PDB file of C-alpha atoms in Angstrom:
ATOM      1  CA  UNK X   1     -84.296 256.185 -91.566  1.00 95.00           C
ATOM      2  CA  UNK X   2     -85.414 253.276 -93.431  1.00 97.00           C
ATOM      3  CA  UNK X   3     -85.795 253.201 -96.709  1.00 98.00           C
ATOM      4  CA  UNK X   4     -85.770 250.891 -99.826  1.00 98.00           C
ATOM      5  CA  UNK X   5     -85.711 251.430-103.838  1.00 98.00           C
ATOM      6  CA  UNK X   6     -86.825 248.847-106.629  1.00 98.00           C
ATOM      7  CA  UNK X   7     -85.125 248.823-110.285  1.00 98.00           C
ATOM      8  CA  UNK X   8     -85.739 247.267-113.067  1.00 94.00           C
ATOM      9  CA  UNK X   9     -86.058 247.272-116.923  1.00 96.00           C
ATOM     10  CA  UNK X  10     -89.842 248.211-117.062  1.00 95.00           C
ATOM     11  CA  UNK X  11     -90.451 245.666-120.065  1.00 97.00           C
ATOM     12  CA  UNK X  12     -89.369 242.794-121.003  1.00 97.00           C
ATOM     13  CA  UNK X  13     -90.507 240.056-123.820  1.00 98.00           C
ATOM     14  CA  UNK X  14     -91.036 236.546-123.607  1.00 97.00           C
ATOM     15  CA  UNK X  15     -88.430 234.669-122.502  1.00 97.00           C
ATOM     16  CA  UNK X  16     -85.974 236.430-121.603  1.00 98.00           C
ATOM     17  CA  UNK X  17     -84.401 236.937-118.183  1.00 98.00           C
ATOM     18  CA  UNK X  18     -85.918 239.925-115.674  1.00 98.00           C
ATOM     19  CA  UNK X  19     -83.176 241.330-113.212  1.00 98.00           C
ATOM     20  CA  UNK X  20     -84.364 243.514-110.291  1.00 98.00           C
ATOM     21  CA  UNK X  21     -82.149 245.367-107.909  1.00 98.00           C
ATOM     22  CA  UNK X  22     -83.116 246.525-104.697  1.00 98.00           C
ATOM     23  CA  UNK X  23     -81.424 249.523-103.433  1.00 98.00           C
ATOM     24  CA  UNK X  24     -81.720 250.160 -99.436  1.00 98.00           C
ATOM     25  CA  UNK X  25     -80.403 252.329 -96.749  1.00 97.00           C
ATOM     26  CA  UNK X  26     -81.179 252.696 -92.757  1.00 97.00           C
ATOM     27  CA  UNK X  27     -79.633 248.958 -92.308  1.00 97.00           C
ATOM     28  CA  UNK X  28     -77.413 246.694 -93.538  1.00 96.00           C
ATOM     29  CA  UNK X  29     -77.566 243.239 -94.756  1.00 96.00           C
ATOM     30  CA  UNK X  30     -74.626 242.286 -92.676  1.00 95.00           C
ATOM     31  CA  UNK X  31     -76.237 242.677 -89.013  1.00 95.00           C
ATOM     32  CA  UNK X  32     -77.485 239.523 -87.647  1.00 96.00           C
ATOM     33  CA  UNK X  33     -81.153 238.945 -88.150  1.00 95.00           C
ATOM     34  CA  UNK X  34     -81.662 241.522 -90.993  1.00 97.00           C
ATOM     35  CA  UNK X  35     -82.949 239.753 -94.321  1.00 98.00           C
ATOM     36  CA  UNK X  36     -84.631 241.232 -97.795  1.00 98.00           C
ATOM     37  CA  UNK X  37     -87.875 239.822 -99.252  1.00 98.00           C
ATOM     38  CA  UNK X  38     -89.268 239.614-102.638  1.00 98.00           C
ATOM     39  CA  UNK X  39     -92.941 240.274-102.889  1.00 98.00           C
ATOM     40  CA  UNK X  40     -95.119 240.767-106.111  1.00 98.00           C
ATOM     41  CA  UNK X  41     -98.541 241.956-107.275  1.00 98.00           C
ATOM     42  CA  UNK X  42    -100.048 241.773-110.027  1.00 97.00           C
ATOM     43  CA  UNK X  43    -102.587 244.883-111.178  1.00 95.00           C
ATOM     44  CA  UNK X  44    -105.598 244.593-108.300  1.00 92.00           C
ATOM     45  CA  UNK X  45    -104.495 240.937-107.046  1.00 95.00           C
ATOM     46  CA  UNK X  46    -103.182 239.651-104.388  1.00 97.00           C
ATOM     47  CA  UNK X  47     -99.547 239.597-103.162  1.00 98.00           C
ATOM     48  CA  UNK X  48     -97.007 236.528-103.947  1.00 98.00           C
ATOM     49  CA  UNK X  49     -93.896 235.960-101.676  1.00 98.00           C
ATOM     50  CA  UNK X  50     -90.694 234.953-104.248  1.00 98.00           C
ATOM     51  CA  UNK X  51     -88.141 234.847-102.349  1.00 98.00           C
ATOM     52  CA  UNK X  52     -86.104 235.828 -98.713  1.00 97.00           C
ATOM     53  CA  UNK X  53     -81.912 236.185 -98.488  1.00 98.00           C
ATOM     54  CA  UNK X  54     -80.527 237.056 -95.022  1.00 97.00           C
ATOM     55  CA  UNK X  55     -77.382 238.474 -93.758  1.00 97.00           C
ATOM     56  CA  UNK X  56     -75.939 235.584 -93.487  1.00 96.00           C
ATOM     57  CA  UNK X  57     -76.426 234.381 -96.788  1.00 96.00           C
ATOM     58  CA  UNK X  58     -79.346 232.118 -96.269  1.00 96.00           C
ATOM     59  CA  UNK X  59     -82.054 232.108 -99.188  1.00 96.00           C
ATOM     60  CA  UNK X  60     -86.146 231.021 -99.451  1.00 96.00           C
ATOM     61  CA  UNK X  61     -87.426 230.438-102.526  1.00 97.00           C
ATOM     62  CA  UNK X  62     -90.986 229.884-103.467  1.00 97.00           C
ATOM     63  CA  UNK X  63     -91.508 226.935-105.396  1.00 96.00           C
ATOM     64  CA  UNK X  64     -94.181 227.568-107.372  1.00 95.00           C
ATOM     65  CA  UNK X  65     -91.685 229.864-109.782  1.00 94.00           C
ATOM     66  CA  UNK X  66     -90.202 226.348-110.281  1.00 76.00           C
ATOM     67  CA  UNK X  67     -86.215 227.496-110.133  1.00 91.00           C
ATOM     68  CA  UNK X  68     -86.327 230.026-112.558  1.00 97.00           C
ATOM     69  CA  UNK X  69     -85.765 232.719-109.088  1.00 98.00           C
ATOM     70  CA  UNK X  70     -81.950 233.411-108.338  1.00 98.00           C
ATOM     71  CA  UNK X  71     -81.389 236.233-105.427  1.00 98.00           C
ATOM     72  CA  UNK X  72     -78.678 237.093-104.073  1.00 98.00           C
ATOM     73  CA  UNK X  73     -76.676 240.752-102.360  1.00 98.00           C
ATOM     74  CA  UNK X  74     -73.896 243.333-102.655  1.00 97.00           C
ATOM     75  CA  UNK X  75     -74.069 243.855 -98.789  1.00 96.00           C
ATOM     76  CA  UNK X  76     -71.297 246.394 -99.369  1.00 96.00           C
ATOM     77  CA  UNK X  77     -73.292 248.271-101.892  1.00 97.00           C
ATOM     78  CA  UNK X  78     -77.166 247.989-100.101  1.00 97.00           C
ATOM     79  CA  UNK X  79     -78.227 245.946-102.437  1.00 98.00           C
ATOM     80  CA  UNK X  80     -80.541 242.850-102.960  1.00 98.00           C
ATOM     81  CA  UNK X  81     -81.199 241.316-106.235  1.00 98.00           C
ATOM     82  CA  UNK X  82     -83.277 239.036-108.016  1.00 98.00           C
ATOM     83  CA  UNK X  83     -83.694 237.687-111.453  1.00 98.00           C
ATOM     84  CA  UNK X  84     -86.320 235.303-112.221  1.00 98.00           C
ATOM     85  CA  UNK X  85     -85.875 233.788-115.966  1.00 98.00           C
ATOM     86  CA  UNK X  86     -88.390 232.744-119.114  1.00 97.00           C
ATOM     87  CA  UNK X  87     -90.299 235.234-118.013  1.00 98.00           C
ATOM     88  CA  UNK X  88     -93.535 235.477-119.758  1.00 97.00           C
ATOM     89  CA  UNK X  89     -97.526 237.551-119.358  1.00 97.00           C
ATOM     90  CA  UNK X  90     -97.802 235.751-116.163  1.00 97.00           C
ATOM     91  CA  UNK X  91     -94.537 237.615-114.454  1.00 98.00           C
ATOM     92  CA  UNK X  92     -96.749 241.179-115.525  1.00 98.00           C
ATOM     93  CA  UNK X  93     -96.997 242.459-111.860  1.00 98.00           C
ATOM     94  CA  UNK X  94     -95.625 245.510-109.459  1.00 98.00           C
ATOM     95  CA  UNK X  95     -92.332 243.560-107.185  1.00 98.00           C
ATOM     96  CA  UNK X  96     -91.601 244.881-104.654  1.00 98.00           C
ATOM     97  CA  UNK X  97     -88.596 244.476-102.028  1.00 98.00           C
ATOM     98  CA  UNK X  98     -88.769 244.612 -98.352  1.00 98.00           C
ATOM     99  CA  UNK X  99     -87.202 244.463 -95.286  1.00 98.00           C
ATOM    100  CA  UNK X 100     -87.602 241.348 -93.157  1.00 95.00           C
ATOM    101  CA  UNK X 101     -87.317 240.976 -89.834  1.00 86.00           C
ATOM    102  CA  UNK X 102     -88.158 237.519 -89.106  1.00 89.00           C
ATOM    103  CA  UNK X 103     -90.557 236.933 -91.668  1.00 95.00           C
ATOM    104  CA  UNK X 104     -92.701 239.936 -91.489  1.00 97.00           C
ATOM    105  CA  UNK X 105     -92.076 242.935 -93.433  1.00 98.00           C
ATOM    106  CA  UNK X 106     -91.410 246.276 -91.685  1.00 96.00           C
ATOM    107  CA  UNK X 107     -90.730 248.289 -93.947  1.00 98.00           C
ATOM    108  CA  UNK X 108     -91.575 248.685 -98.394  1.00 98.00           C
ATOM    109  CA  UNK X 109     -90.219 249.836-101.395  1.00 98.00           C
ATOM    110  CA  UNK X 110     -92.668 251.747-103.725  1.00 98.00           C
ATOM    111  CA  UNK X 111     -92.644 249.019-106.288  1.00 98.00           C
ATOM    112  CA  UNK X 112     -91.462 249.126-109.357  1.00 98.00           C
ATOM    113  CA  UNK X 113     -93.837 247.969-112.843  1.00 98.00           C
ATOM    114  CA  UNK X 114     -92.671 245.160-115.240  1.00 98.00           C
ATOM    115  CA  UNK X 115     -94.548 244.167-118.014  1.00 98.00           C
ATOM    116  CA  UNK X 116     -93.943 240.959-120.347  1.00 98.00           C
ATOM    117  CA  UNK X 117     -95.452 241.979-123.641  1.00 96.00           C
ATOM    118  CA  UNK X 118     -94.119 240.272-127.451  1.00 93.00           C
TER     119      UNK X 118
ATOM    120  CA  UNK Z   1     -97.857 225.167 -98.937  1.00 96.00           C
ATOM    121  CA  UNK Z   2    -100.367 226.736 -95.853  1.00 98.00           C
ATOM    122  CA  UNK Z   3    -103.107 228.172 -97.468  1.00 98.00           C
ATOM    123  CA  UNK Z   4    -104.443 231.543 -95.829  1.00 98.00           C
ATOM    124  CA  UNK Z   5    -108.679 232.105 -96.254  1.00 98.00           C
ATOM    125  CA  UNK Z   6    -109.430 235.748 -95.294  1.00 98.00           C
ATOM    126  CA  UNK Z   7    -112.847 237.098 -94.835  1.00 96.00           C
ATOM    127  CA  UNK Z   8    -114.405 238.415 -96.026  1.00 97.00           C
ATOM    128  CA  UNK Z   9    -113.402 239.432 -99.537  1.00 98.00           C
ATOM    129  CA  UNK Z  10    -115.052 243.516 -99.116  1.00 97.00           C
ATOM    130  CA  UNK Z  11    -116.955 244.931 -96.674  1.00 96.00           C
ATOM    131  CA  UNK Z  12    -118.558 247.808 -96.425  1.00 97.00           C
ATOM    132  CA  UNK Z  13    -118.857 249.743 -92.894  1.00 97.00           C
ATOM    133  CA  UNK Z  14    -119.647 253.240 -91.060  1.00 97.00           C
ATOM    134  CA  UNK Z  15    -117.034 255.938 -89.442  1.00 97.00           C
ATOM    135  CA  UNK Z  16    -116.915 254.752 -85.579  1.00 97.00           C
ATOM    136  CA  UNK Z  17    -118.014 251.277 -86.122  1.00 97.00           C
ATOM    137  CA  UNK Z  18    -115.817 248.609 -85.141  1.00 98.00           C
ATOM    138  CA  UNK Z  19    -114.879 246.469 -87.983  1.00 98.00           C
ATOM    139  CA  UNK Z  20    -113.275 242.424 -87.412  1.00 98.00           C
ATOM    140  CA  UNK Z  21    -111.602 240.847 -90.247  1.00 98.00           C
ATOM    141  CA  UNK Z  22    -110.808 236.768 -89.802  1.00 98.00           C
ATOM    142  CA  UNK Z  23    -107.822 235.012 -91.343  1.00 98.00           C
ATOM    143  CA  UNK Z  24    -107.989 231.167 -91.378  1.00 98.00           C
ATOM    144  CA  UNK Z  25    -105.042 228.962 -91.686  1.00 98.00           C
ATOM    145  CA  UNK Z  26    -104.919 225.849 -93.357  1.00 98.00           C
ATOM    146  CA  UNK Z  27    -102.217 224.549 -89.888  1.00 98.00           C
ATOM    147  CA  UNK Z  28    -101.446 225.697 -87.254  1.00 98.00           C
ATOM    148  CA  UNK Z  29     -98.898 228.546 -87.466  1.00 98.00           C
ATOM    149  CA  UNK Z  30     -98.198 229.544 -83.932  1.00 98.00           C
ATOM    150  CA  UNK Z  31     -98.835 233.157 -84.109  1.00 98.00           C
ATOM    151  CA  UNK Z  32     -96.651 233.296 -86.837  1.00 98.00           C
ATOM    152  CA  UNK Z  33     -99.238 235.923 -88.633  1.00 98.00           C
ATOM    153  CA  UNK Z  34     -98.560 239.740 -89.920  1.00 98.00           C
ATOM    154  CA  UNK Z  35    -101.633 241.950 -91.015  1.00 98.00           C
ATOM    155  CA  UNK Z  36    -100.989 244.940 -93.738  1.00 98.00           C
ATOM    156  CA  UNK Z  37    -102.664 247.716 -94.892  1.00 98.00           C
ATOM    157  CA  UNK Z  38    -102.518 248.683 -98.133  1.00 98.00           C
ATOM    158  CA  UNK Z  39    -104.025 252.288 -99.949  1.00 97.00           C
ATOM    159  CA  UNK Z  40    -104.770 252.334-103.642  1.00 94.00           C
ATOM    160  CA  UNK Z  41    -101.624 253.209-105.502  1.00 95.00           C
ATOM    161  CA  UNK Z  42     -99.698 252.831-102.446  1.00 97.00           C
ATOM    162  CA  UNK Z  43     -97.093 249.921-101.220  1.00 98.00           C
ATOM    163  CA  UNK Z  44     -98.337 247.479 -98.257  1.00 98.00           C
ATOM    164  CA  UNK Z  45     -97.376 249.137 -94.885  1.00 98.00           C
ATOM    165  CA  UNK Z  46     -97.189 246.337 -92.146  1.00 98.00           C
ATOM    166  CA  UNK Z  47    -100.098 246.907 -88.757  1.00 98.00           C
ATOM    167  CA  UNK Z  48     -99.558 243.851 -86.729  1.00 98.00           C
ATOM    168  CA  UNK Z  49     -96.860 240.782 -86.286  1.00 98.00           C
ATOM    169  CA  UNK Z  50     -96.679 238.008 -83.781  1.00 98.00           C
ATOM    170  CA  UNK Z  51    -100.469 238.316 -84.548  1.00 98.00           C
ATOM    171  CA  UNK Z  52    -100.934 240.694 -81.550  1.00 98.00           C
ATOM    172  CA  UNK Z  53     -97.726 243.096 -81.571  1.00 98.00           C
ATOM    173  CA  UNK Z  54     -98.580 246.730 -83.046  1.00 98.00           C
ATOM    174  CA  UNK Z  55     -95.665 248.241 -85.441  1.00 97.00           C
ATOM    175  CA  UNK Z  56     -94.400 251.292 -83.732  1.00 96.00           C
ATOM    176  CA  UNK Z  57     -96.220 254.157 -85.312  1.00 96.00           C
ATOM    177  CA  UNK Z  58     -99.650 252.167 -86.005  1.00 98.00           C
ATOM    178  CA  UNK Z  59    -103.011 253.661 -84.057  1.00 98.00           C
ATOM    179  CA  UNK Z  60    -104.414 251.818 -81.111  1.00 98.00           C
ATOM    180  CA  UNK Z  61    -107.541 250.861 -82.704  1.00 98.00           C
ATOM    181  CA  UNK Z  62    -106.009 248.556 -84.855  1.00 98.00           C
ATOM    182  CA  UNK Z  63    -105.416 245.190 -82.338  1.00 98.00           C
ATOM    183  CA  UNK Z  64    -104.697 241.543 -83.612  1.00 98.00           C
ATOM    184  CA  UNK Z  65    -105.386 238.654 -81.565  1.00 98.00           C
ATOM    185  CA  UNK Z  66    -105.386 234.576 -82.359  1.00 98.00           C
ATOM    186  CA  UNK Z  67    -103.190 231.586 -82.647  1.00 98.00           C
ATOM    187  CA  UNK Z  68    -103.224 228.163 -84.184  1.00 98.00           C
ATOM    188  CA  UNK Z  69    -105.776 228.664 -87.510  1.00 98.00           C
ATOM    189  CA  UNK Z  70    -107.349 231.312 -86.247  1.00 98.00           C
ATOM    190  CA  UNK Z  71    -106.392 235.045 -86.753  1.00 98.00           C
ATOM    191  CA  UNK Z  72    -108.522 238.444 -86.117  1.00 98.00           C
ATOM    192  CA  UNK Z  73    -107.765 242.073 -87.031  1.00 98.00           C
ATOM    193  CA  UNK Z  74    -109.939 244.476 -85.335  1.00 98.00           C
ATOM    194  CA  UNK Z  75    -109.959 248.152 -86.224  1.00 98.00           C
ATOM    195  CA  UNK Z  76    -111.859 250.760 -83.332  1.00 98.00           C
ATOM    196  CA  UNK Z  77    -113.815 253.572 -83.769  1.00 97.00           C
ATOM    197  CA  UNK Z  78    -113.407 253.552 -87.728  1.00 98.00           C
ATOM    198  CA  UNK Z  79    -111.707 256.504 -89.629  1.00 97.00           C
ATOM    199  CA  UNK Z  80    -112.069 258.012 -93.689  1.00 97.00           C
ATOM    200  CA  UNK Z  81    -107.974 257.268 -93.697  1.00 97.00           C
ATOM    201  CA  UNK Z  82    -109.287 253.376 -92.690  1.00 98.00           C
ATOM    202  CA  UNK Z  83    -110.743 253.121 -96.100  1.00 98.00           C
ATOM    203  CA  UNK Z  84    -108.163 250.380 -97.917  1.00 98.00           C
ATOM    204  CA  UNK Z  85    -107.422 246.790 -98.313  1.00 98.00           C
ATOM    205  CA  UNK Z  86    -106.312 244.371 -95.303  1.00 98.00           C
ATOM    206  CA  UNK Z  87    -104.017 241.512 -95.920  1.00 98.00           C
ATOM    207  CA  UNK Z  88    -102.864 238.529 -93.593  1.00 98.00           C
ATOM    208  CA  UNK Z  89    -100.022 236.993 -94.189  1.00 98.00           C
ATOM    209  CA  UNK Z  90     -97.852 233.486 -92.533  1.00 98.00           C
ATOM    210  CA  UNK Z  91     -94.468 233.351 -91.798  1.00 98.00           C
ATOM    211  CA  UNK Z  92     -94.486 230.404 -90.413  1.00 98.00           C
ATOM    212  CA  UNK Z  93     -92.991 228.604 -92.850  1.00 95.00           C
ATOM    213  CA  UNK Z  94     -91.466 229.331 -96.186  1.00 96.00           C
ATOM    214  CA  UNK Z  95     -93.105 229.308 -98.939  1.00 97.00           C
ATOM    215  CA  UNK Z  96     -95.051 232.846 -96.811  1.00 98.00           C
ATOM    216  CA  UNK Z  97     -98.167 232.994 -98.054  1.00 98.00           C
ATOM    217  CA  UNK Z  98    -100.554 235.913 -98.198  1.00 98.00           C
ATOM    218  CA  UNK Z  99    -104.380 236.295 -97.729  1.00 98.00           C
ATOM    219  CA  UNK Z 100    -106.302 237.157-100.515  1.00 98.00           C
ATOM    220  CA  UNK Z 101    -107.354 240.333 -98.750  1.00 98.00           C
ATOM    221  CA  UNK Z 102    -110.516 242.432 -97.750  1.00 98.00           C
ATOM    222  CA  UNK Z 103    -111.003 245.379 -99.060  1.00 98.00           C
ATOM    223  CA  UNK Z 104    -112.770 248.351 -97.045  1.00 98.00           C
ATOM    224  CA  UNK Z 105    -115.196 250.430 -97.779  1.00 97.00           C
ATOM    225  CA  UNK Z 106    -117.428 253.455 -96.043  1.00 96.00           C
ATOM    226  CA  UNK Z 107    -121.177 253.040 -96.199  1.00 94.00           C
TER     227      UNK Z 107
END
């Protein structure tokens, strides 16, 4: 059974760095073809893909976030991570991680709400 | 970036009716298209991938079609549990991009 769960700080101040963790089970990020992606959704709005990391450590980033993103993984502990630097109020959203089989997101976590506020 | 234009933005339909949602890509995405269903307060759930492949466990009343730049999601015999927002997503190229969503309500 595949499960994913996101964790984060809940609230942080503008200009700080957001650190998110995705803890998963039911699959391994060392298996060929497996990737984990991060997607976010501001309240009442649409979905925005942020970044992807794959089994062989290839990575993809959304250029709209202008080099603020860093994705990484800890295969032995079944975790993936996302850092976003210099956050502002526009980064307030629900952040999801998802199992990415080939570009489509077959399983999603429950999401973690991140609020950026002074 | 590949732009995904989804229509309509909202839709009202009756139980048992057939519903179609369209997604137009700004360039050929070679069937690298997925559809998701999102109910209020829940995470999105995958319905269709590779434009027309039904995800395991998804009812067969959902189907996808299309090629090139034009794709559609069809829901046959609408059920009350289908009330949700539907999103398309292209994965032909980074950055992956989503349509703005179609909110489906019961008439």
